[in-house]
Coordinates of N, CA and C in Angstrom, one line a residue:
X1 N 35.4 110.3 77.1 CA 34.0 110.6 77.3 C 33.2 110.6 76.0
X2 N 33.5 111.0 75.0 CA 32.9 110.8 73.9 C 32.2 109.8 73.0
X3 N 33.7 108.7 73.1 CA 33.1 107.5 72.5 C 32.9 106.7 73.7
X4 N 32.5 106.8 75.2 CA 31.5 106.5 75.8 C 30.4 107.0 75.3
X5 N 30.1 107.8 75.4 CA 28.7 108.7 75.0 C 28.5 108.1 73.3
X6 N 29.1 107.7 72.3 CA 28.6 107.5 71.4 C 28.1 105.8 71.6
X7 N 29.4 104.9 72.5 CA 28.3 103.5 72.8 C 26.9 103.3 73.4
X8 N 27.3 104.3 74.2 CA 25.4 104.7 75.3 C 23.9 105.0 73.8
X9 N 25.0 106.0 72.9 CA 24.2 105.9 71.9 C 23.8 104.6 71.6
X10 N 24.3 104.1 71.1 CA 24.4 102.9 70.1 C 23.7 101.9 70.5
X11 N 23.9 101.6 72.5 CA 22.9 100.5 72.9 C 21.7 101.4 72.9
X12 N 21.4 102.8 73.3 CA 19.9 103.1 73.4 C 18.9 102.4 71.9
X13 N 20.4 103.0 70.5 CA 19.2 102.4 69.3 C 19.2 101.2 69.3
X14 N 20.4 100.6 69.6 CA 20.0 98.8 69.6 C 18.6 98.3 70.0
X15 N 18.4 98.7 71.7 CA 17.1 98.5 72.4 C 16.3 99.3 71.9
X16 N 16.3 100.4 71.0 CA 14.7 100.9 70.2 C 14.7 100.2 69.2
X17 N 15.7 99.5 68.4 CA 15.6 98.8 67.1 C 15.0 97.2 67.5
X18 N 15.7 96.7 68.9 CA 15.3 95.6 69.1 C 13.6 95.6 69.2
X19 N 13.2 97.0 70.4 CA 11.5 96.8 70.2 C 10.8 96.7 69.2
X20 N 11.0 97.5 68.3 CA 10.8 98.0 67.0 C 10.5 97.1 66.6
X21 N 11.8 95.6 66.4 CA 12.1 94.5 65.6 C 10.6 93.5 66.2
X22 N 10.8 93.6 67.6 CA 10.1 92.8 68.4 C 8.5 93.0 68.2
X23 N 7.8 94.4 68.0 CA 6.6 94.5 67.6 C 6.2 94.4 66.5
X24 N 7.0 94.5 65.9 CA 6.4 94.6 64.2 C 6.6 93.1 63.4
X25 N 7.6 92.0 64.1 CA 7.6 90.9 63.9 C 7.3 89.6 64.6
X26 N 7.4 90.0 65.9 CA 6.9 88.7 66.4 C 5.4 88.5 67.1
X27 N 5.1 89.2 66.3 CA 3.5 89.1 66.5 C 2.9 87.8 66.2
X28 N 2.0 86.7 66.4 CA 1.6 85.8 66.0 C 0.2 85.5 66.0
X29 N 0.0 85.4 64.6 CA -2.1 85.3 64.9 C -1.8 83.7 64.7
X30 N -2.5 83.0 65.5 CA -3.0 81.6 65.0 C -4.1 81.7 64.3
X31 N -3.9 80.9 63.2 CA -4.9 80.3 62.2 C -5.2 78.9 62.0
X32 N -6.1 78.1 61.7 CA -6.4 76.6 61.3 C -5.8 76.2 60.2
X33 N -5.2 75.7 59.7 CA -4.8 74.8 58.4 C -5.7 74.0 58.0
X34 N -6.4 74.8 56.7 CA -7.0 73.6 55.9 C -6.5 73.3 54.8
X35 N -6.9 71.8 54.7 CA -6.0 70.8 53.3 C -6.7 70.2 53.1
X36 N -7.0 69.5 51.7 CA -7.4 68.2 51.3 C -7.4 67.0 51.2
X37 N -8.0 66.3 52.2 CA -7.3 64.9 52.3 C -7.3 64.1 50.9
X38 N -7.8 64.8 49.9 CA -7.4 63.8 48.7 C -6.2 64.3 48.3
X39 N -5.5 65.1 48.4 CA -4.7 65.3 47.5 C -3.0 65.1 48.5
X40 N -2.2 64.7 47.7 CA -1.5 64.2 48.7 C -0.4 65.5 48.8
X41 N 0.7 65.4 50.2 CA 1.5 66.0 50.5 C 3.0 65.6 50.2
X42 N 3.5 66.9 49.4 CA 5.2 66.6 49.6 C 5.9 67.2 50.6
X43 N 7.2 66.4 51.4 CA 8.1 67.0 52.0 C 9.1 66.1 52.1
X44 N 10.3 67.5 51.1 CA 11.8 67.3 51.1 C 11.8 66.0 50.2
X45 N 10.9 65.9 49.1 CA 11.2 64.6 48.3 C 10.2 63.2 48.5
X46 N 9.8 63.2 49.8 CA 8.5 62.1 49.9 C 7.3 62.9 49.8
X47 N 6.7 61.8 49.6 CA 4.8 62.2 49.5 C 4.2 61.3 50.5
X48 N 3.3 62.3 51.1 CA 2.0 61.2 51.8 C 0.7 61.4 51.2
X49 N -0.2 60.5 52.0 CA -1.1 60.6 51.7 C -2.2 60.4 52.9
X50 N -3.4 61.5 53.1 CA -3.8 61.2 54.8 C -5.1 60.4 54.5
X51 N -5.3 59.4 53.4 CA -6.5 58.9 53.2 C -6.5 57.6 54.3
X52 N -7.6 57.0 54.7 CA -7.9 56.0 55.0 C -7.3 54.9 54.5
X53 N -7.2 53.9 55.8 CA -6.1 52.5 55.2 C -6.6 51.8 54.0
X54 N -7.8 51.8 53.8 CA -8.4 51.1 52.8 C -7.8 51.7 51.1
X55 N -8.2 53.1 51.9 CA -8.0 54.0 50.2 C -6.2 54.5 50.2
X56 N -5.9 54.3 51.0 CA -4.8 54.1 50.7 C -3.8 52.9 50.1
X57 N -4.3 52.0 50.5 CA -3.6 50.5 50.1 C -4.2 50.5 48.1
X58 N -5.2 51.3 48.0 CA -5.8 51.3 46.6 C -5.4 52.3 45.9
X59 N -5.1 53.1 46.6 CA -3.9 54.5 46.1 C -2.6 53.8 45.8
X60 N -2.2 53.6 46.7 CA -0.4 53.1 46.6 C -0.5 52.1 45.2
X61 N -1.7 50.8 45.2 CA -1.2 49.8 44.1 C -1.8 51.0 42.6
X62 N -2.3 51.7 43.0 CA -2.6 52.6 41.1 C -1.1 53.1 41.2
X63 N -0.2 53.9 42.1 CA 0.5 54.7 41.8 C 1.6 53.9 41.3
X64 N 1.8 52.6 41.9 CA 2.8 51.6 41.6 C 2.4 51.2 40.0
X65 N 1.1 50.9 40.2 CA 1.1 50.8 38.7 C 1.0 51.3 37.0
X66 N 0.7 52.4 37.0 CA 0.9 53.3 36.9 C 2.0 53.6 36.0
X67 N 2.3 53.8 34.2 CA 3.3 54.0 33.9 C 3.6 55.6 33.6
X68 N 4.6 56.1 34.1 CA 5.1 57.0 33.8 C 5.1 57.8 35.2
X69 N 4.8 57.1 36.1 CA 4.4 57.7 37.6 C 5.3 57.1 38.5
X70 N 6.4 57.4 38.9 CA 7.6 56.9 39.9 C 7.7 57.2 41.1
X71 N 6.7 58.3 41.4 CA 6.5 58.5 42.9 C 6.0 57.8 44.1
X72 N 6.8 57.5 44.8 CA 5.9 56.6 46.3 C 5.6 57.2 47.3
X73 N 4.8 56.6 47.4 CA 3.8 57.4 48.5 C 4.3 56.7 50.0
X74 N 4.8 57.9 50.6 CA 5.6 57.1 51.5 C 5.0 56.8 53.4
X75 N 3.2 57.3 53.4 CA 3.2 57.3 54.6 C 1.6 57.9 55.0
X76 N 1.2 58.0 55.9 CA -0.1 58.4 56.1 C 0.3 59.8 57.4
X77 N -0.3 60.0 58.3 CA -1.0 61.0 58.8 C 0.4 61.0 59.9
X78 N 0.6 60.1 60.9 CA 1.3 60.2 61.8 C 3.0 60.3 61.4
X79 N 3.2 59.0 60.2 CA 4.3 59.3 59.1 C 4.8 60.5 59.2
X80 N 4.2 61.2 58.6 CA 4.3 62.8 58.1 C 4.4 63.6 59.2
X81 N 3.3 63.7 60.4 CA 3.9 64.3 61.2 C 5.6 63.8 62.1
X82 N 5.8 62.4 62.3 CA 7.0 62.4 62.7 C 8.3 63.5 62.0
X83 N 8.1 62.9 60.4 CA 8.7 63.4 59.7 C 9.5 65.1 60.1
X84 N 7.7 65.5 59.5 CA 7.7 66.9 59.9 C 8.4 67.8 61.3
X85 N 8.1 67.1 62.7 CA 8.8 67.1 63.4 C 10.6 67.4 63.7
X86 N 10.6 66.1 62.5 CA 12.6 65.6 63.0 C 13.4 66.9 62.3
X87 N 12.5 67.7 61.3 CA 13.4 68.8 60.7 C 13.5 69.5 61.7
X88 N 15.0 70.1 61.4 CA 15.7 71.5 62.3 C 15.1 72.4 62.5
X89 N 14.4 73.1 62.8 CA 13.6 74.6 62.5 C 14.5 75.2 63.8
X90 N 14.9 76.4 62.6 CA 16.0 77.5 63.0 C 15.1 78.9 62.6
X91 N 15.0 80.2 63.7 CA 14.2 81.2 63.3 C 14.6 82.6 63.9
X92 N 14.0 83.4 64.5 CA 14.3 84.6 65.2 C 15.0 84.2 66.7
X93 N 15.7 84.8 67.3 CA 16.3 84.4 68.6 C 16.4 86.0 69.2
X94 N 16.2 85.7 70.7 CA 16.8 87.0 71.3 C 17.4 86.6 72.8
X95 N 18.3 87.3 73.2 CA 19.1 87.3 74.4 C 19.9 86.3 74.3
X96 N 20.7 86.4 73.5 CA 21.7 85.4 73.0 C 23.0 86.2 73.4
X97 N 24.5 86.0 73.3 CA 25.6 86.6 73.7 C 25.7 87.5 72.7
X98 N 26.2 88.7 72.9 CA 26.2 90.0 72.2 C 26.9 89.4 71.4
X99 N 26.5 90.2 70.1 CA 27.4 89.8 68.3 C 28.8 90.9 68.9
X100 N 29.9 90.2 68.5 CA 31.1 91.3 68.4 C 31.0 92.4 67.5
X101 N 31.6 93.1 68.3 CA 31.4 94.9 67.1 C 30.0 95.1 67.1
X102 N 29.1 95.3 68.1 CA 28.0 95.5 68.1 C 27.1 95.4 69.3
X103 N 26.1 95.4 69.4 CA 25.0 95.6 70.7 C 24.1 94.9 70.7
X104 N 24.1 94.3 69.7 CA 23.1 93.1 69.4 C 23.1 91.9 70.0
X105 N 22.1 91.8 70.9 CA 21.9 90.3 71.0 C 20.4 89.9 70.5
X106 N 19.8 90.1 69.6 CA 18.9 89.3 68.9 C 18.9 90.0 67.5
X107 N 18.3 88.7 67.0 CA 18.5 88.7 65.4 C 17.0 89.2 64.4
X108 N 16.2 89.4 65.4 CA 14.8 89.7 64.8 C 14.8 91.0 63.9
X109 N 14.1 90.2 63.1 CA 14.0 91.5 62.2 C 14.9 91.5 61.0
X110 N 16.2 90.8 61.3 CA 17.2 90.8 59.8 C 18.0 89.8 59.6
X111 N 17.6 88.8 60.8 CA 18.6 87.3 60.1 C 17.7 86.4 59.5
X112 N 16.6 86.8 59.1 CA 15.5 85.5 58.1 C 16.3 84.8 57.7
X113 N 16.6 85.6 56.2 CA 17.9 84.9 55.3 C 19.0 84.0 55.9
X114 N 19.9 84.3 57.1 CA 21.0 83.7 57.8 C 20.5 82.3 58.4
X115 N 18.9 82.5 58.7 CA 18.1 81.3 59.4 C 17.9 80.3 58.6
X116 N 17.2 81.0 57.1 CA 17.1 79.8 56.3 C 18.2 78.9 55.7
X117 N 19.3 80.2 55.2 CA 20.5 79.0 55.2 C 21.3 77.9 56.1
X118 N 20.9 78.8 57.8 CA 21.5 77.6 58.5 C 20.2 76.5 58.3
X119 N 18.9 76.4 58.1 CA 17.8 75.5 58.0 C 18.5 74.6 56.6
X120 N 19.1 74.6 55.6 CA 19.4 74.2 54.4 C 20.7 73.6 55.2
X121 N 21.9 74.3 55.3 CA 23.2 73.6 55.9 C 22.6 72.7 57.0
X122 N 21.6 72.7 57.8 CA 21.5 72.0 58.5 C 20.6 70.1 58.2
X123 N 19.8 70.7 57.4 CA 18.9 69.4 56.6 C 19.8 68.7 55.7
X124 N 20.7 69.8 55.0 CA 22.3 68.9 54.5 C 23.0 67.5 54.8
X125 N 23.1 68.0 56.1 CA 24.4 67.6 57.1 C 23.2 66.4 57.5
X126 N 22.0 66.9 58.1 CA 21.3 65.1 58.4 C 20.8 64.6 57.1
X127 N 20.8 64.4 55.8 CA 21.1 63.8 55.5 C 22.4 63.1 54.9
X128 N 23.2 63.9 55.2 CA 25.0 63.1 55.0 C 24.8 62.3 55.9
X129 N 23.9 62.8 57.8 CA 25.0 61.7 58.4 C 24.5 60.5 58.5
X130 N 22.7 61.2 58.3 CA 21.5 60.6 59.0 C 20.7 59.6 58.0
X131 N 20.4 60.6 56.7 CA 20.1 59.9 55.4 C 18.9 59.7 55.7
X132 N 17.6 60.5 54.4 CA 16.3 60.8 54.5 C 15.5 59.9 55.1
X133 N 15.3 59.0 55.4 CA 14.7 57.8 55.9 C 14.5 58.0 57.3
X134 N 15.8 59.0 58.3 CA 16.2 59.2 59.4 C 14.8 59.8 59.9
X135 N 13.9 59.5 61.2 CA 13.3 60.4 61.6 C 13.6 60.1 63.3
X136 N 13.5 61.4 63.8 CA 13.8 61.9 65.6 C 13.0 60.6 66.3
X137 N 13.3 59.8 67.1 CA 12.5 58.2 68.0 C 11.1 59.3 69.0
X138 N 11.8 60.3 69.2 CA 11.1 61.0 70.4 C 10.0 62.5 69.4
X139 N 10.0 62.4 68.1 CA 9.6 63.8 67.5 C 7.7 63.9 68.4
X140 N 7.1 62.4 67.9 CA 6.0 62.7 68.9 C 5.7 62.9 70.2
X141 N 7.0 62.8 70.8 CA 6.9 63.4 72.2 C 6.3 64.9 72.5
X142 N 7.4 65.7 71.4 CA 7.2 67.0 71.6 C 5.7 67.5 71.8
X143 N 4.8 66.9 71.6 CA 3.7 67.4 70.9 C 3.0 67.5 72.4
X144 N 3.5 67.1 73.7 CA 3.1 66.9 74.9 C 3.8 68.2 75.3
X145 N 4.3 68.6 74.2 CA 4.9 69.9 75.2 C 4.4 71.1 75.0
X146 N 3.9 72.0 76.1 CA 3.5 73.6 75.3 C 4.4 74.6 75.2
X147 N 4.4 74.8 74.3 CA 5.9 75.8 73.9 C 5.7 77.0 74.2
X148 N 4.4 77.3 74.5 CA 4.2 79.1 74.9 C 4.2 79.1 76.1
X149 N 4.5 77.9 77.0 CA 4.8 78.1 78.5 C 6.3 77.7 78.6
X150 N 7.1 78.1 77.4 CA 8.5 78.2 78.0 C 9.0 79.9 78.0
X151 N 8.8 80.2 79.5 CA 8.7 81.8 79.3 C 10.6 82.0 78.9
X152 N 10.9 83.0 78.7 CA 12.3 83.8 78.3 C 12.9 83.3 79.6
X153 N 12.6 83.1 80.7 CA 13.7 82.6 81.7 C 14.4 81.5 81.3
X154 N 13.3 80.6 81.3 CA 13.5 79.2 80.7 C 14.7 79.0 79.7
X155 N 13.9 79.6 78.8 CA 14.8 79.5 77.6 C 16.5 80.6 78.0
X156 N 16.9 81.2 78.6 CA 17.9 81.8 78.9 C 18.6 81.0 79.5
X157 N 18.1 80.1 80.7 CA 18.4 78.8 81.8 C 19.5 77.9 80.6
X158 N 18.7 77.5 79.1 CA 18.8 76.5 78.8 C 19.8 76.8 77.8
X159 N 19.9 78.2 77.5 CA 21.2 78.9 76.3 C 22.4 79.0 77.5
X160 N 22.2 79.3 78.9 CA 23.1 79.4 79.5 C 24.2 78.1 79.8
X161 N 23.0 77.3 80.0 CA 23.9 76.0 80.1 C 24.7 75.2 78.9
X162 N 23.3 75.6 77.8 CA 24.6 75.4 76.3 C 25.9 76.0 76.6
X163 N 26.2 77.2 76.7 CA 27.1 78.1 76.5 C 28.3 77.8 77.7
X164 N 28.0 77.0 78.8 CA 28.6 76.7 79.6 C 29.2 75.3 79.2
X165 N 28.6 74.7 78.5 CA 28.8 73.4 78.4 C 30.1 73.5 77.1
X166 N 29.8 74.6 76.2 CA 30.8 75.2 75.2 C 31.9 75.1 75.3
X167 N 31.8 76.3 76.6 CA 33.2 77.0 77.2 C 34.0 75.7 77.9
X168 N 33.5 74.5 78.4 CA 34.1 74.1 79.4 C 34.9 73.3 78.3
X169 N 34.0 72.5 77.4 CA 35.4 71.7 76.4 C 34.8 71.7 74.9
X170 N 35.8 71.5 74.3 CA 35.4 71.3 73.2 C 34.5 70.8 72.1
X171 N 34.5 69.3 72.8 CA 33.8 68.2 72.8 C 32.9 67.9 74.0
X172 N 31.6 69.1 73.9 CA 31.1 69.1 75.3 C 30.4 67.5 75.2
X173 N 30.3 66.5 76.3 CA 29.5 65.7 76.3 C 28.3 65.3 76.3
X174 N 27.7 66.4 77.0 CA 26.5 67.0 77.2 C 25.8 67.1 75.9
X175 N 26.3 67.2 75.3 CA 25.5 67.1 73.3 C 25.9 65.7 73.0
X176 N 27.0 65.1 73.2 CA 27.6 64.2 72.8 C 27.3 62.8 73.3
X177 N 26.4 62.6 74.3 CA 25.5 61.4 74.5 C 24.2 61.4 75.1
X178 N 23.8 60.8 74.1 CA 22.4 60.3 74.5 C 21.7 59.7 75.4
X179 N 20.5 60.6 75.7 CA 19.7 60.1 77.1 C 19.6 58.7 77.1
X180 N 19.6 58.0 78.3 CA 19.7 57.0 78.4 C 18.5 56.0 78.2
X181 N 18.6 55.3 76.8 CA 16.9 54.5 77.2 C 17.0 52.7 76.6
X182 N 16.7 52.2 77.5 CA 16.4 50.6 77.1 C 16.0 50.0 75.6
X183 N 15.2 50.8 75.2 CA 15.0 50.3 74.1 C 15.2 50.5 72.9
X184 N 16.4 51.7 72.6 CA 17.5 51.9 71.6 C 18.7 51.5 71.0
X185 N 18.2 50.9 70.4 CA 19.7 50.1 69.9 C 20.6 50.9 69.7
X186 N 22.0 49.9 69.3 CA 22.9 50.5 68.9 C 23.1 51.6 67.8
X187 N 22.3 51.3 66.4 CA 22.5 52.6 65.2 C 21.3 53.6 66.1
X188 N 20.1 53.5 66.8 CA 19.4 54.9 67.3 C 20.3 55.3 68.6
X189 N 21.1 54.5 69.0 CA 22.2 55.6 70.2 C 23.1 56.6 68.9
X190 N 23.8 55.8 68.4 CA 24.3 56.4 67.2 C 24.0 57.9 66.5
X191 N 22.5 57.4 65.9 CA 21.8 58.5 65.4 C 21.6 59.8 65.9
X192 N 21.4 59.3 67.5 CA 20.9 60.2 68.4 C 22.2 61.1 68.6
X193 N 23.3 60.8 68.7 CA 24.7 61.5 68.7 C 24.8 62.7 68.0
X194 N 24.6 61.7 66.7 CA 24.7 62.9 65.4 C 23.8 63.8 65.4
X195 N 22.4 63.1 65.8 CA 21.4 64.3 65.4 C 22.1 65.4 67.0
X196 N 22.2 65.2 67.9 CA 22.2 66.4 69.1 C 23.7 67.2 68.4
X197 N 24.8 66.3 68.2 CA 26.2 66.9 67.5 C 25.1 68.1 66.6
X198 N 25.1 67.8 65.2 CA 24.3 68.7 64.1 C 23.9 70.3 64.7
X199 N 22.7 69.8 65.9 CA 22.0 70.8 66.1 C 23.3 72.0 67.2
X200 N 24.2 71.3 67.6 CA 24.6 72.0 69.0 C 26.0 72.9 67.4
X201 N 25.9 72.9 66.6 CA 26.6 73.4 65.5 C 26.1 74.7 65.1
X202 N 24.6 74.7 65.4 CA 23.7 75.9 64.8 C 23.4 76.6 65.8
X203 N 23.8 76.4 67.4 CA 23.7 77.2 68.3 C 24.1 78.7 68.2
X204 N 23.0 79.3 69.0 CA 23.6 81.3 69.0 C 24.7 81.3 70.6
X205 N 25.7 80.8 69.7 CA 27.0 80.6 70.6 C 28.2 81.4 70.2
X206 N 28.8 82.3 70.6 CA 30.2 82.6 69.6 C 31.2 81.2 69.0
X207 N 31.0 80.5 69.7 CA 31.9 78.9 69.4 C 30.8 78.1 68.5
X208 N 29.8 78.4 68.6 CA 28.9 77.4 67.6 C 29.3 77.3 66.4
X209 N 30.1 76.2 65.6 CA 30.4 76.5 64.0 C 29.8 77.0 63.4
X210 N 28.4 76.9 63.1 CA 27.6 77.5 61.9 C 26.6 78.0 62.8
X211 N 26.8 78.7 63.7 CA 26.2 79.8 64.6 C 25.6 80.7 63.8
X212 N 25.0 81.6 64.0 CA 24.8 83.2 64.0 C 25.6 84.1 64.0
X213 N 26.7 83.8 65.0 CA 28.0 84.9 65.1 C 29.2 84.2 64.1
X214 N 29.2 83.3 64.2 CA 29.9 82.8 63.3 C 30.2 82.9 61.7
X215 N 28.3 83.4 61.5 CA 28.3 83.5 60.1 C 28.5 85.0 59.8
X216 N 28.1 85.6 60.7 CA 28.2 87.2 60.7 C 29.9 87.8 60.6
X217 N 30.6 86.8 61.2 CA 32.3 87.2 61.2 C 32.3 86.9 59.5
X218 N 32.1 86.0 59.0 CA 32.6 85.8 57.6 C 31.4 86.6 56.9
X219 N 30.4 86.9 57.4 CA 30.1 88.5 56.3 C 30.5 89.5 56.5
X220 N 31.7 89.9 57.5 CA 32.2 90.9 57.0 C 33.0 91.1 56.4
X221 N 33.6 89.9 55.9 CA 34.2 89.6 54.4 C 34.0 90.5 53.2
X222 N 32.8 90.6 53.1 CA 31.6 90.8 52.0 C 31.0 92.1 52.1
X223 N 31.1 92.8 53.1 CA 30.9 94.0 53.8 C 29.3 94.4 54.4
X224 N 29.3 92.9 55.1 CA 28.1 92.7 56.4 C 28.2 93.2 57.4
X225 N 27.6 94.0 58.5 CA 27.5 93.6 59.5 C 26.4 93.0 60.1
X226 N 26.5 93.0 61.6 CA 25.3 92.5 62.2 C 24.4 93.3 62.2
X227 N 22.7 93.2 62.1 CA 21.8 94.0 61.7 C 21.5 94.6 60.4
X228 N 22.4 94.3 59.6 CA 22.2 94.6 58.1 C 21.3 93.3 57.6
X229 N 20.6 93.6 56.3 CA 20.1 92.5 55.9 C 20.6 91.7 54.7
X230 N 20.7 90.4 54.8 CA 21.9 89.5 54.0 C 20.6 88.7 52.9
X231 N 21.0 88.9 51.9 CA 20.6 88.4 50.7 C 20.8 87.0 50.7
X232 N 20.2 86.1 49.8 CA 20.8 84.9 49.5 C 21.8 84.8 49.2
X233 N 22.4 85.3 48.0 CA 23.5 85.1 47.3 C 24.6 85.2 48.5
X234 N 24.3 86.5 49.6 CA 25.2 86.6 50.6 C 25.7 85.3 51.5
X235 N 24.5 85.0 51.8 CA 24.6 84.1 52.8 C 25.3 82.2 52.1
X236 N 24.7 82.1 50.9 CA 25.1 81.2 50.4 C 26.9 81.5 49.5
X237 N 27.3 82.6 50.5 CA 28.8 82.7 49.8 C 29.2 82.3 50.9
X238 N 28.4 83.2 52.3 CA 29.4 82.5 53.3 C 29.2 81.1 54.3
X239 N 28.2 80.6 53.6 CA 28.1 79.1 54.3 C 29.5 78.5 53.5
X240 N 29.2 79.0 51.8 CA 30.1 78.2 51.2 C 31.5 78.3 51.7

C-alpha cells in the first residue's frame, strides 16, 4: 500500500509539473521578422543573398572578385528557404511513451539541451550521408501545410504508428522506402532513404537510437535522470 500511495504521488506531481511545464513554456506570441535585404544571410556555412537578379549577378561577380573575400554566395530567397526547411528541427514533445523509472511522458521544460544536441547529431549524420549541398525535393511543400491544425490527436495517430512500425521489425520499412514518385531518380530515391532512416533515429521511441529515452538511459551514467536539467557538457558526453 505504501509505495502504491507513493507512485499516485509521483504521477499527481508529474501532471502538476507537466502543466506547470506546459504554461510557462509553450506559450507562443507570433512576431514578424524583420531583415535587410542588403545584407546577406548565413546558414550552416552558406550565404545568401535576397537581392534582385540584377543586383545579385553584380554582387556575386564583386564577391568573386574581390581579394581576400572567399565567400560564395550561394542562393537567393527561395534557395534559402529550401535550405532552411531540409534541417531537422527537434524541440519539446509530449505524450510520448513513458521515460522508464519515471512518469514522464513529455520533455517540456528540461530537455532543451537533449533537443539541441540531438539537432547537432542529427545535421552531423546528413551531412556524412547527405553532404551540405543535400536539400529535402519536397521542403516547399511543407509550406501548404498548417501546422496549428495538427491537433494532439493527430499527432498521437502518427507517434503511434511510428511506434508500431518499431515494434514490428527492426528494419521498419515504412521509414525505409520512399514515397513513390516518377520523377526521382535514382541518387533522390537514395537520398530520400537516408534522409527518412536519420530522422526515424531521433524518434521519442524507447527503440529510437538517439531518441530521448535513449539518451536519458546513458545519463544516468552521469547521475541524470529524466526531468533533471542536462548541461552541455552532459549531453555532449553522452551523445559521445
Amino acid at each position: 500500500m505504501e509505495a502504491t500511495g507513493t507512485d499516485e504521488v509521483e504521477k499527481i506531481k508529474s501532471k502538476f509539473m507537466s502543466a506547470w511545464h506546459n504554461m510557462k513554456y509553450s506559450w507562443v506570441l507570433k512576431t514578424k521578422t524583420y531583415f535587410s535585404r542588403n545584407s546577406p544571410v548565413f546558414l550552416l556555412g552558406k550565404c545568401y543573398h535576397f537581392k534582385t537578379e540584377g543586383e545579385y549577378r553584380a554582387l556575386h561577380s564583386f564577391q568573386s572578385s574581390s581579394a581576400g573575400i572567399s565567400t560564395e554566395i550561394s542562393g537567393n530567397v527561395e534557395e534559402f528557404r529550401k535550405d532552411f526547411i531540409s534541417r531537422i528541427w527537434l524541440t519539446y514533445r509530449e505524450e510520448f511513451p513513458q521515460i522508464q523509472g519515471s512518469a514522464l511522458t513529455t520533455d517540456c521544460g528540461w530537455g532543451c539541451t537533449l533537443r539541441t544536441g540531438q539537432m547537432l547529431l542529427a545535421q552531423g549524420l546528413m551531412l556524412h550521408f547527405l553532404g551540405r549541398a543535400w536539400v529535402w525535393p519536397e521542403a516547399l511543400d511543407m509550406e501548404s501545410c498548417d501546422s496549428e491544425s495538427w491537433t494532439s490527436s493527430t499527432v498521437r495517430k502518427l507517434t503511434a504508428s511510428f511506434e508500431a512500425s518499431l515494434t514490428a521489425e527492426r528494419e521498419p520499412k515504412v521509414l525505409a522506402r520512399p514515397p513513390a514518385r516518377r520523377d526521382w531518380d535514382v541518387t533522390e530515391s537514395r537520398n530520400e532513404v537516408y534522409h527518412r532512416k536519420i530522422i526515424s533515429w531521433f524518434g521519442d521511441s524507447p527503440l529510437a537510437a538517439f531518441g530521448l529515452h535513449q539518451l536519458i538511459e546513458y545519463g544516468k551514467k552521469s547521475g541524470k535522470m529524466a526531468g533533471d536539467w542536462y548541461g552541455p557538457a552532459v549531453v555532449a558526453h553522452i551523445l559521445r
